[in-house]
Amino acid sequence: MKSNTHGVRYLGSKSKLTSNIVEIANSLTVNEKTIIDVFTGTTRVAQAFRKEGWKVTTSDLAWASECYSDLFITSSSFKHLRKYIEDLNKLEVPKEHLGWLAKNYSSHPCLVWSRENAAKADCIRDNIEKLEISRKEKNILISSLIFALDKVDNTVGIQQAYLKGPKSPRLNTSLFLTLPEEINGPIGKHIVGDALLIEYENAEIAYLDPPYTGADYSTYYHIWDSIARWDKPDVGLKTNRRKDRIKSSNSRDTSISSPWYNKKTAYEATKTLIERLPVEWVIFSYSNEGFISLEEMKQINGFFSLKEIEHKRHVMSSIGAGANPHAKQKNKEYLIIYKK
Ligand SMILES: C[S@@+](CC[C@H](N)C(=O)[O-])C[C@H]1O[C@@H](n2cnc3c(N)ncnc32)[C@H](O)[C@@H]1O
């Protein structure tokens, strides 16, 4: 069963498993409905929890996740932003306007958006920055822009390789911003950063969905993070990735690196994280295609139970560094529960 949540296309997104995850959390004995969605990504799981009355703290290394969380988790009401959305949709793009997105992502070999849509997005993002509203309100509008761009791009959902030539009919669709429905539920909070360093407040449950292969989210979704921060960085490589996310670059931003992208460090990091989280229960999303074996996961202190869920592989799982070309059509997803 699928709960109705919103988000960009995202490798490993648990959009189809939200109901299973919430169901498990609801079955655990807790004093209050508080949960940390530690690797929140799109916030889809957090959205499902908020809808069910859970107070959610979200966190992620990705800068764009803060925007999604401000839209779905940390705000009470944002209907008043509709008038800004209408104005942003009506913005006139100056002729020959070449902003950061249009310059870097609207021509071969980085044809991610049509020139028209990229230039429009540049104008919209510049305008959002100039509005006299709070950071949180800006982040909500930025999410709306990112969702609109995700619908009209020339990719299969990752920014690590682009389709050669204008393959996707989506390219010819005009960029149009909308504002998703508000989610009713307790107001949560978001923390940007490394799960191994963040000082989380106590909660009853932590939901963990770390990366399970070498597919590095900071390189797979670098454009969303650049739009979130709008620092218009220098870019490099064939994909025009932010230079500070290129391994060999002198300006590499090491704060965005993570032990979960390496087989040698993923298991220790997982054990340390489970140990340090200030919660009673941990629900861990695990895949049989990841770096860590199921036996290893079962050996972690507090192992309580295991639920297996079969689900169809996503097209993105056969692309890029995390790909397994020999993988069967179905992979196994597990939800492993620990009691601390
Ligand atoms: C499998 S995805 C999570 C998907 C999410 N459950 C969803 O449904 O959208 C893993 C996430 O972990 C984040 N991440 C990787 N290393 C991290 C770390 N050390 N601390 C916090 N987040 C991290 C990535 O940026 C990515 O968003």
Tab-separated table of C-alpha atoms and ligand atoms in Angstrom:
chain	number	residue	atom	x	y	z
A	1	MET	CA	0.000	0.000	0.000
A	2	LYS	CA	1.252	3.479	-0.831
A	3	SER	CA	0.589	6.600	1.233
A	4	ASN	CA	0.169	9.768	-0.806
A	5	THR	CA	3.418	11.690	-0.423
A	6	HIS	CA	5.297	14.154	-2.637
A	7	GLY	CA	8.885	14.426	-3.716
A	8	VAL	CA	11.456	14.500	-6.473
A	9	ARG	CA	12.480	11.291	-8.194
A	10	TYR	CA	15.139	9.920	-5.845
A	11	LEU	CA	17.286	6.808	-5.860
A	12	GLY	CA	16.177	4.574	-2.998
A	13	SER	CA	13.141	6.702	-2.200
A	14	LYS	CA	10.798	4.765	0.049
A	15	SER	CA	7.680	6.251	-1.546
A	16	LYS	CA	6.160	2.779	-2.030
A	17	LEU	CA	7.031	1.533	1.438
A	18	THR	CA	5.826	4.407	3.614
A	19	SER	CA	2.728	2.521	4.779
A	20	ASN	CA	4.789	-0.543	5.788
A	21	ILE	CA	7.194	1.644	7.755
A	22	VAL	CA	4.464	3.620	9.531
A	23	GLU	CA	2.595	0.402	10.296
A	24	ILE	CA	5.657	-1.044	12.025
A	25	ALA	CA	6.214	2.137	14.043
A	26	ASN	CA	2.549	2.150	15.084
A	27	SER	CA	2.930	-1.423	16.364
A	28	LEU	CA	5.812	-0.553	18.734
A	29	THR	CA	5.173	0.420	22.349
A	30	VAL	CA	5.971	4.119	22.790
A	31	ASN	CA	5.144	6.846	25.338
A	32	GLU	CA	4.663	9.563	22.723
A	33	LYS	CA	4.625	9.651	18.949
A	34	THR	CA	8.083	11.113	18.286
A	35	ILE	CA	10.399	9.926	15.523
A	36	ILE	CA	13.639	10.952	13.838
A	37	ASP	CA	13.831	10.335	10.078
A	38	VAL	CA	17.631	10.387	10.088
A	39	PHE	CA	18.315	10.066	6.324
A	40	THR	CA	15.201	11.867	5.185
A	41	GLY	CA	16.095	12.494	1.486
A	42	THR	CA	12.796	13.507	-0.126
A	43	THR	CA	11.025	13.520	3.307
A	44	ARG	CA	8.409	11.096	1.950
A	45	VAL	CA	8.626	8.794	4.966
A	46	ALA	CA	8.520	11.793	7.304
A	47	GLN	CA	5.422	13.075	5.479
A	48	ALA	CA	3.649	9.751	6.045
A	49	PHE	CA	4.532	9.872	9.744
A	50	ARG	CA	3.352	13.460	10.180
A	51	LYS	CA	0.035	12.549	8.558
A	52	GLU	CA	-0.359	9.807	11.177
A	53	GLY	CA	0.152	12.270	14.022
A	54	TRP	CA	3.856	11.688	14.670
A	55	LYS	CA	6.121	14.597	15.585
A	56	VAL	CA	9.025	14.179	13.186
A	57	THR	CA	12.596	15.430	13.248
A	58	THR	CA	14.244	15.105	9.851
A	59	SER	CA	17.921	15.293	8.967
A	60	ASP	CA	20.123	14.813	5.921
A	61	LEU	CA	23.465	15.907	4.501
A	62	ALA	CA	21.680	17.116	1.357
A	63	TRP	CA	20.912	20.830	1.386
A	64	ALA	CA	17.754	20.393	-0.712
A	65	SER	CA	16.218	18.132	1.949
A	66	GLU	CA	15.949	21.184	4.216
A	67	CYS	CA	13.739	22.861	1.608
A	68	TYR	CA	11.508	19.774	1.312
A	69	SER	CA	11.271	19.505	5.085
A	70	ASP	CA	10.335	23.161	5.465
A	71	LEU	CA	7.517	22.504	3.008
A	72	PHE	CA	6.197	19.259	4.451
A	73	ILE	CA	7.416	18.883	8.028
A	74	THR	CA	8.426	22.088	9.809
A	75	SER	CA	5.654	24.476	8.688
A	76	SER	CA	2.160	24.915	10.019
A	77	SER	CA	0.539	26.743	7.123
A	78	PHE	CA	1.813	28.109	3.847
A	79	LYS	CA	-1.331	28.864	1.829
A	80	HIS	CA	-0.376	32.550	1.924
A	81	LEU	CA	2.554	31.720	-0.398
A	82	ARG	CA	0.180	30.932	-3.258
A	83	LYS	CA	0.250	34.566	-4.363
A	84	TYR	CA	4.053	34.411	-4.723
A	85	ILE	CA	3.761	31.205	-6.762
A	86	GLU	CA	1.323	32.954	-9.105
A	87	ASP	CA	3.695	35.925	-9.494
A	88	LEU	CA	6.717	33.678	-10.054
A	89	ASN	CA	4.865	31.756	-12.783
A	90	LYS	CA	4.110	35.051	-14.538
A	91	LEU	CA	7.698	36.350	-14.487
A	92	GLU	CA	8.903	37.660	-17.842
A	93	VAL	CA	12.320	36.291	-18.740
A	94	PRO	CA	14.539	38.963	-20.312
A	95	LYS	CA	15.540	37.988	-23.868
A	96	GLU	CA	18.894	36.179	-24.082
A	97	HIS	CA	18.959	35.902	-20.290
A	98	LEU	CA	21.715	33.456	-19.357
A	99	GLY	CA	21.668	32.673	-15.646
A	100	TRP	CA	23.627	29.961	-13.836
A	101	LEU	CA	21.218	27.128	-14.699
A	102	ALA	CA	20.798	28.102	-18.350
A	103	LYS	CA	24.552	28.546	-18.772
A	104	ASN	CA	25.419	25.128	-17.306
A	105	TYR	CA	22.441	22.860	-17.915
A	106	SER	CA	20.636	23.787	-21.112
A	107	SER	CA	22.970	22.667	-23.892
A	108	HIS	CA	24.678	19.495	-25.015
A	109	PRO	CA	26.296	17.528	-23.329
A	110	CYS	CA	24.472	18.863	-20.269
A	111	LEU	CA	21.054	19.296	-21.805
A	112	VAL	CA	19.055	18.892	-18.617
A	113	TRP	CA	16.430	21.546	-19.390
A	114	SER	CA	15.309	23.470	-22.437
A	115	ARG	CA	16.935	26.892	-22.624
A	116	GLU	CA	13.542	28.480	-22.023
A	117	ASN	CA	12.806	26.502	-18.850
A	118	ALA	CA	16.333	26.889	-17.462
A	119	ALA	CA	16.275	30.665	-18.015
A	120	LYS	CA	12.850	30.898	-16.401
A	121	ALA	CA	14.068	28.882	-13.424
A	122	ASP	CA	17.063	31.227	-13.106
A	123	CYS	CA	14.764	34.250	-12.961
A	124	ILE	CA	12.423	32.547	-10.498
A	125	ARG	CA	15.257	31.489	-8.179
A	126	ASP	CA	16.854	34.982	-8.282
A	127	ASN	CA	13.459	36.479	-7.442
A	128	ILE	CA	12.795	34.109	-4.541
A	129	GLU	CA	16.061	35.236	-2.983
A	130	LYS	CA	15.006	38.884	-3.211
A	131	LEU	CA	11.568	38.409	-1.593
A	132	GLU	CA	11.108	39.878	1.851
A	133	ILE	CA	9.922	36.671	3.500
A	134	SER	CA	11.514	34.252	5.977
A	135	ARG	CA	14.139	31.641	5.059
A	136	LYS	CA	11.555	28.922	5.691
A	137	GLU	CA	9.079	30.576	3.314
A	138	LYS	CA	11.805	30.892	0.686
A	139	ASN	CA	12.644	27.195	1.135
A	140	ILE	CA	8.998	26.298	0.477
A	141	LEU	CA	9.044	28.250	-2.796
A	142	ILE	CA	12.397	26.665	-3.702
A	143	SER	CA	10.885	23.191	-3.195
A	144	SER	CA	8.086	24.148	-5.534
A	145	LEU	CA	10.674	25.239	-8.131
A	146	ILE	CA	12.664	22.013	-7.730
A	147	PHE	CA	9.501	19.879	-8.115
A	148	ALA	CA	8.578	21.806	-11.264
A	149	LEU	CA	12.089	21.355	-12.709
A	150	ASP	CA	12.031	17.630	-11.863
A	151	LYS	CA	8.936	17.282	-14.074
A	152	VAL	CA	10.488	18.829	-17.197
A	153	ASP	CA	14.047	17.505	-17.211
A	154	ASN	CA	15.895	15.384	-19.734
A	155	THR	CA	17.177	12.789	-17.263
A	156	VAL	CA	16.075	9.486	-15.780
A	157	GLY	CA	16.074	11.088	-12.364
A	158	ILE	CA	19.744	11.425	-11.487
A	159	GLN	CA	22.212	14.229	-12.205
A	160	GLN	CA	25.159	11.918	-12.716
A	161	ALA	CA	24.417	11.265	-16.408
A	162	TYR	CA	22.070	13.060	-18.766
A	163	LEU	CA	20.190	11.694	-21.758
A	164	LYS	CA	22.097	12.209	-24.991
A	165	GLY	CA	20.203	14.690	-27.125
A	166	PRO	CA	16.689	15.925	-26.412
A	167	LYS	CA	15.186	12.465	-25.741
A	168	SER	CA	12.587	13.214	-23.165
A	169	PRO	CA	9.288	14.750	-24.357
A	170	ARG	CA	9.251	16.404	-20.937
A	171	LEU	CA	11.845	18.876	-22.238
A	172	ASN	CA	9.185	20.634	-24.320
A	173	THR	CA	6.779	21.072	-21.428
A	174	SER	CA	6.764	24.558	-19.903
A	175	LEU	CA	7.987	24.991	-16.356
A	176	PHE	CA	5.061	25.617	-14.023
A	177	LEU	CA	5.181	25.989	-10.244
A	178	THR	CA	2.464	24.623	-7.970
A	179	LEU	CA	2.081	24.453	-4.221
A	180	PRO	CA	1.368	21.000	-2.754
A	181	GLU	CA	-1.399	20.432	-0.225
A	182	GLU	CA	-0.538	21.219	3.362
A	183	ILE	CA	0.009	18.270	5.667
A	184	ASN	CA	-1.874	18.427	8.939
A	185	GLY	CA	0.003	17.062	11.900
A	186	PRO	CA	2.475	18.026	14.604
A	187	ILE	CA	5.106	20.554	13.507
A	188	GLY	CA	8.519	18.936	13.237
A	189	LYS	CA	12.019	20.184	12.762
A	190	HIS	CA	14.923	19.679	10.386
A	191	ILE	CA	18.674	19.520	10.962
A	192	VAL	CA	21.165	19.746	8.091
A	193	GLY	CA	24.284	17.658	8.594
A	194	ASP	CA	25.992	14.370	9.256
A	195	ALA	CA	23.927	11.869	11.236
A	196	LEU	CA	27.057	10.840	13.109
A	197	LEU	CA	27.614	14.387	14.397
A	198	ILE	CA	24.147	15.866	14.921
A	199	GLU	CA	23.039	16.206	18.565
A	200	TYR	CA	19.486	14.894	18.242
A	201	GLU	CA	16.873	15.509	20.919
A	202	ASN	CA	15.347	12.415	22.517
A	203	ALA	CA	12.654	10.625	20.542
A	204	GLU	CA	10.962	7.249	20.786
A	205	ILE	CA	11.945	5.907	17.372
A	206	ALA	CA	14.616	6.540	14.749
A	207	TYR	CA	13.995	5.484	11.176
A	208	LEU	CA	17.252	4.816	9.301
A	209	ASP	CA	17.475	4.625	5.527
A	210	PRO	CA	21.147	5.243	4.749
A	211	PRO	CA	22.650	4.887	1.271
A	212	TYR	CA	23.457	1.217	0.785
A	213	THR	CA	25.846	1.355	-2.164
A	214	GLY	CA	28.542	3.676	-3.536
A	215	ALA	CA	25.886	5.780	-5.304
A	216	ASP	CA	26.721	9.129	-3.719
A	217	TYR	CA	23.697	11.385	-3.273
A	218	SER	CA	25.853	14.514	-3.075
A	219	THR	CA	26.902	13.885	-6.689
A	220	TYR	CA	23.638	12.332	-7.908
A	221	TYR	CA	21.553	15.355	-6.881
A	222	HIS	CA	24.086	18.186	-6.918
A	223	ILE	CA	21.857	20.519	-8.961
A	224	TRP	CA	19.026	20.406	-6.399
A	225	ASP	CA	21.519	21.324	-3.684
A	226	SER	CA	22.908	24.191	-5.793
A	227	ILE	CA	19.378	25.505	-6.351
A	228	ALA	CA	18.698	25.212	-2.618
A	229	ARG	CA	21.785	27.205	-1.691
A	230	TRP	CA	21.944	29.335	-4.883
A	231	ASP	CA	25.639	29.975	-4.524
A	232	LYS	CA	26.175	29.526	-8.285
A	233	PRO	CA	29.409	27.532	-7.917
A	234	ASP	CA	32.041	26.718	-10.529
A	235	VAL	CA	31.322	23.399	-12.196
A	236	GLY	CA	33.391	20.630	-13.776
A	237	LEU	CA	33.397	17.110	-15.278
A	238	LYS	CA	31.103	16.035	-18.130
A	239	THR	CA	28.033	16.521	-15.969
A	240	ASN	CA	28.888	20.072	-14.826
A	241	ARG	CA	28.955	18.979	-11.228
A	242	ARG	CA	29.737	21.567	-8.538
A	243	LYS	CA	33.529	21.696	-8.297
A	244	ASP	CA	33.416	21.322	-4.523
A	245	ARG	CA	31.820	17.885	-5.047
A	246	ILE	CA	34.537	16.598	-7.379
A	247	LYS	CA	36.848	14.197	-5.545
A	248	SER	CA	40.053	15.427	-7.216
A	249	SER	CA	39.230	19.125	-6.754
A	250	ASN	CA	41.265	21.303	-4.338
A	251	SER	CA	38.037	22.964	-3.288
A	252	ARG	CA	36.315	19.658	-2.379
A	253	ASP	CA	33.788	20.089	0.421
A	254	THR	CA	34.566	17.215	2.780
A	255	SER	CA	31.626	18.023	5.065
A	256	ILE	CA	29.352	16.381	2.502
A	257	SER	CA	31.192	13.034	2.437
A	258	SER	CA	29.686	10.032	4.183
A	259	PRO	CA	30.963	6.657	5.454
A	260	TRP	CA	27.904	4.909	3.981
A	261	TYR	CA	29.309	5.209	0.446
A	262	ASN	CA	32.147	2.817	1.225
A	263	LYS	CA	31.943	-0.919	1.968
A	264	LYS	CA	34.848	-0.623	4.393
A	265	THR	CA	33.176	1.998	6.595
A	266	ALA	CA	29.409	1.477	6.189
A	267	TYR	CA	28.992	-1.241	8.828
A	268	GLU	CA	30.962	0.489	11.597
A	269	ALA	CA	29.115	3.738	10.855
A	270	THR	CA	25.779	1.927	11.157
A	271	LYS	CA	26.711	0.375	14.499
A	272	THR	CA	27.986	3.708	15.851
A	273	LEU	CA	24.837	5.500	14.712
A	274	ILE	CA	22.443	2.991	16.278
A	275	GLU	CA	24.459	3.205	19.491
A	276	ARG	CA	24.466	7.023	19.680
A	277	LEU	CA	20.861	7.829	18.752
A	278	PRO	CA	18.795	8.952	21.791
A	279	VAL	CA	15.814	6.686	21.052
A	280	GLU	CA	14.144	3.518	22.340
A	281	TRP	CA	13.594	1.865	18.981
A	282	VAL	CA	15.361	1.866	15.624
A	283	ILE	CA	13.693	0.840	12.383
A	284	PHE	CA	16.304	0.223	9.713
A	285	SER	CA	15.527	-0.044	5.995
A	286	TYR	CA	17.836	-2.651	4.611
A	287	SER	CA	18.306	-4.048	1.096
A	288	ASN	CA	19.933	-7.344	0.198
A	289	GLU	CA	21.919	-5.509	-2.501
A	290	GLY	CA	23.797	-3.272	-0.094
A	291	PHE	CA	27.332	-3.298	1.324
A	292	ILE	CA	26.264	-4.815	4.653
A	293	SER	CA	25.140	-8.429	4.965
A	294	LEU	CA	21.940	-9.388	6.710
A	295	GLU	CA	23.924	-11.551	9.141
A	296	GLU	CA	25.994	-8.504	10.127
A	297	MET	CA	22.858	-6.447	10.667
A	298	LYS	CA	21.414	-9.180	12.882
A	299	GLN	CA	24.538	-9.123	15.042
A	300	ILE	CA	24.127	-5.471	16.016
A	301	ASN	CA	23.209	-4.979	19.691
A	302	GLY	CA	19.485	-4.794	20.307
A	303	PHE	CA	18.381	-6.773	17.224
A	304	PHE	CA	14.669	-7.381	17.806
A	305	SER	CA	12.887	-8.495	14.636
A	306	LEU	CA	12.884	-8.478	10.871
A	307	LYS	CA	10.212	-7.941	8.223
A	308	GLU	CA	10.825	-8.761	4.580
A	309	ILE	CA	9.142	-6.789	1.803
A	310	GLU	CA	9.494	-7.641	-1.879
A	311	HIS	CA	9.252	-4.751	-4.242
A	312	LYS	CA	9.983	-4.057	-7.868
A	313	ARG	CA	13.383	-2.598	-8.639
A	314	HIS	CA	13.349	1.004	-9.715
A	315	VAL	CA	14.710	1.919	-13.132
A	316	MET	CA	17.324	4.132	-11.448
A	317	SER	CA	18.827	1.161	-9.636
A	318	SER	CA	20.230	-0.108	-12.935
A	319	ILE	CA	22.061	3.139	-13.649
A	320	GLY	CA	25.262	4.697	-12.363
A	321	ALA	CA	27.721	3.689	-9.649
A	322	GLY	CA	25.157	1.828	-7.567
A	323	ALA	CA	23.976	-0.245	-10.504
A	324	ASN	CA	23.858	-3.994	-10.551
A	325	PRO	CA	23.241	-5.000	-14.202
A	326	HIS	CA	22.781	-8.658	-13.239
A	327	ALA	CA	20.225	-7.946	-10.590
A	328	LYS	CA	16.856	-9.644	-10.858
A	329	GLN	CA	13.736	-7.580	-11.420
A	330	LYS	CA	12.839	-7.818	-7.760
A	331	ASN	CA	15.075	-7.016	-4.859
A	332	LYS	CA	14.452	-7.713	-1.235
A	333	GLU	CA	13.822	-4.877	1.161
A	334	TYR	CA	13.881	-5.538	4.869
A	335	LEU	CA	12.791	-3.526	7.845
A	336	ILE	CA	14.982	-4.463	10.792
A	337	ILE	CA	13.933	-3.411	14.259
A	338	TYR	CA	16.293	-2.806	17.185
A	339	LYS	CA	15.296	-2.183	20.786
A	340	LYS	CA	17.867	-0.124	22.636
B	1	LIG	C1	18.355	6.105	0.603
B	1	LIG	S1	18.385	7.858	0.712
B	1	LIG	C2	17.037	8.190	1.779
B	1	LIG	C3	15.746	8.175	1.040
B	1	LIG	C4	14.550	8.590	1.880
B	1	LIG	N1	14.178	7.608	2.855
B	1	LIG	C5	13.366	8.866	0.975
B	1	LIG	O1	12.382	8.103	0.972
B	1	LIG	O2	13.442	9.854	0.242
B	1	LIG	C6	19.780	8.167	1.718
B	1	LIG	C7	19.965	9.612	2.167
B	1	LIG	O3	21.041	9.646	3.113
B	1	LIG	C8	21.689	10.901	3.004
B	1	LIG	N2	22.993	10.762	3.693
B	1	LIG	C9	24.085	10.084	3.299
B	1	LIG	N3	25.027	10.098	4.259
B	1	LIG	C10	24.522	10.812	5.291
B	1	LIG	C11	25.026	11.167	6.569
B	1	LIG	N4	26.246	10.793	6.968
B	1	LIG	N5	24.248	11.903	7.387
B	1	LIG	C12	23.004	12.305	6.984
B	1	LIG	N6	22.479	11.985	5.784
B	1	LIG	C13	23.230	11.247	4.939
B	1	LIG	C14	21.734	11.155	1.518
B	1	LIG	O4	21.917	12.524	1.227
B	1	LIG	C15	20.363	10.617	1.074
B	1	LIG	O5	19.403	11.637	1.044
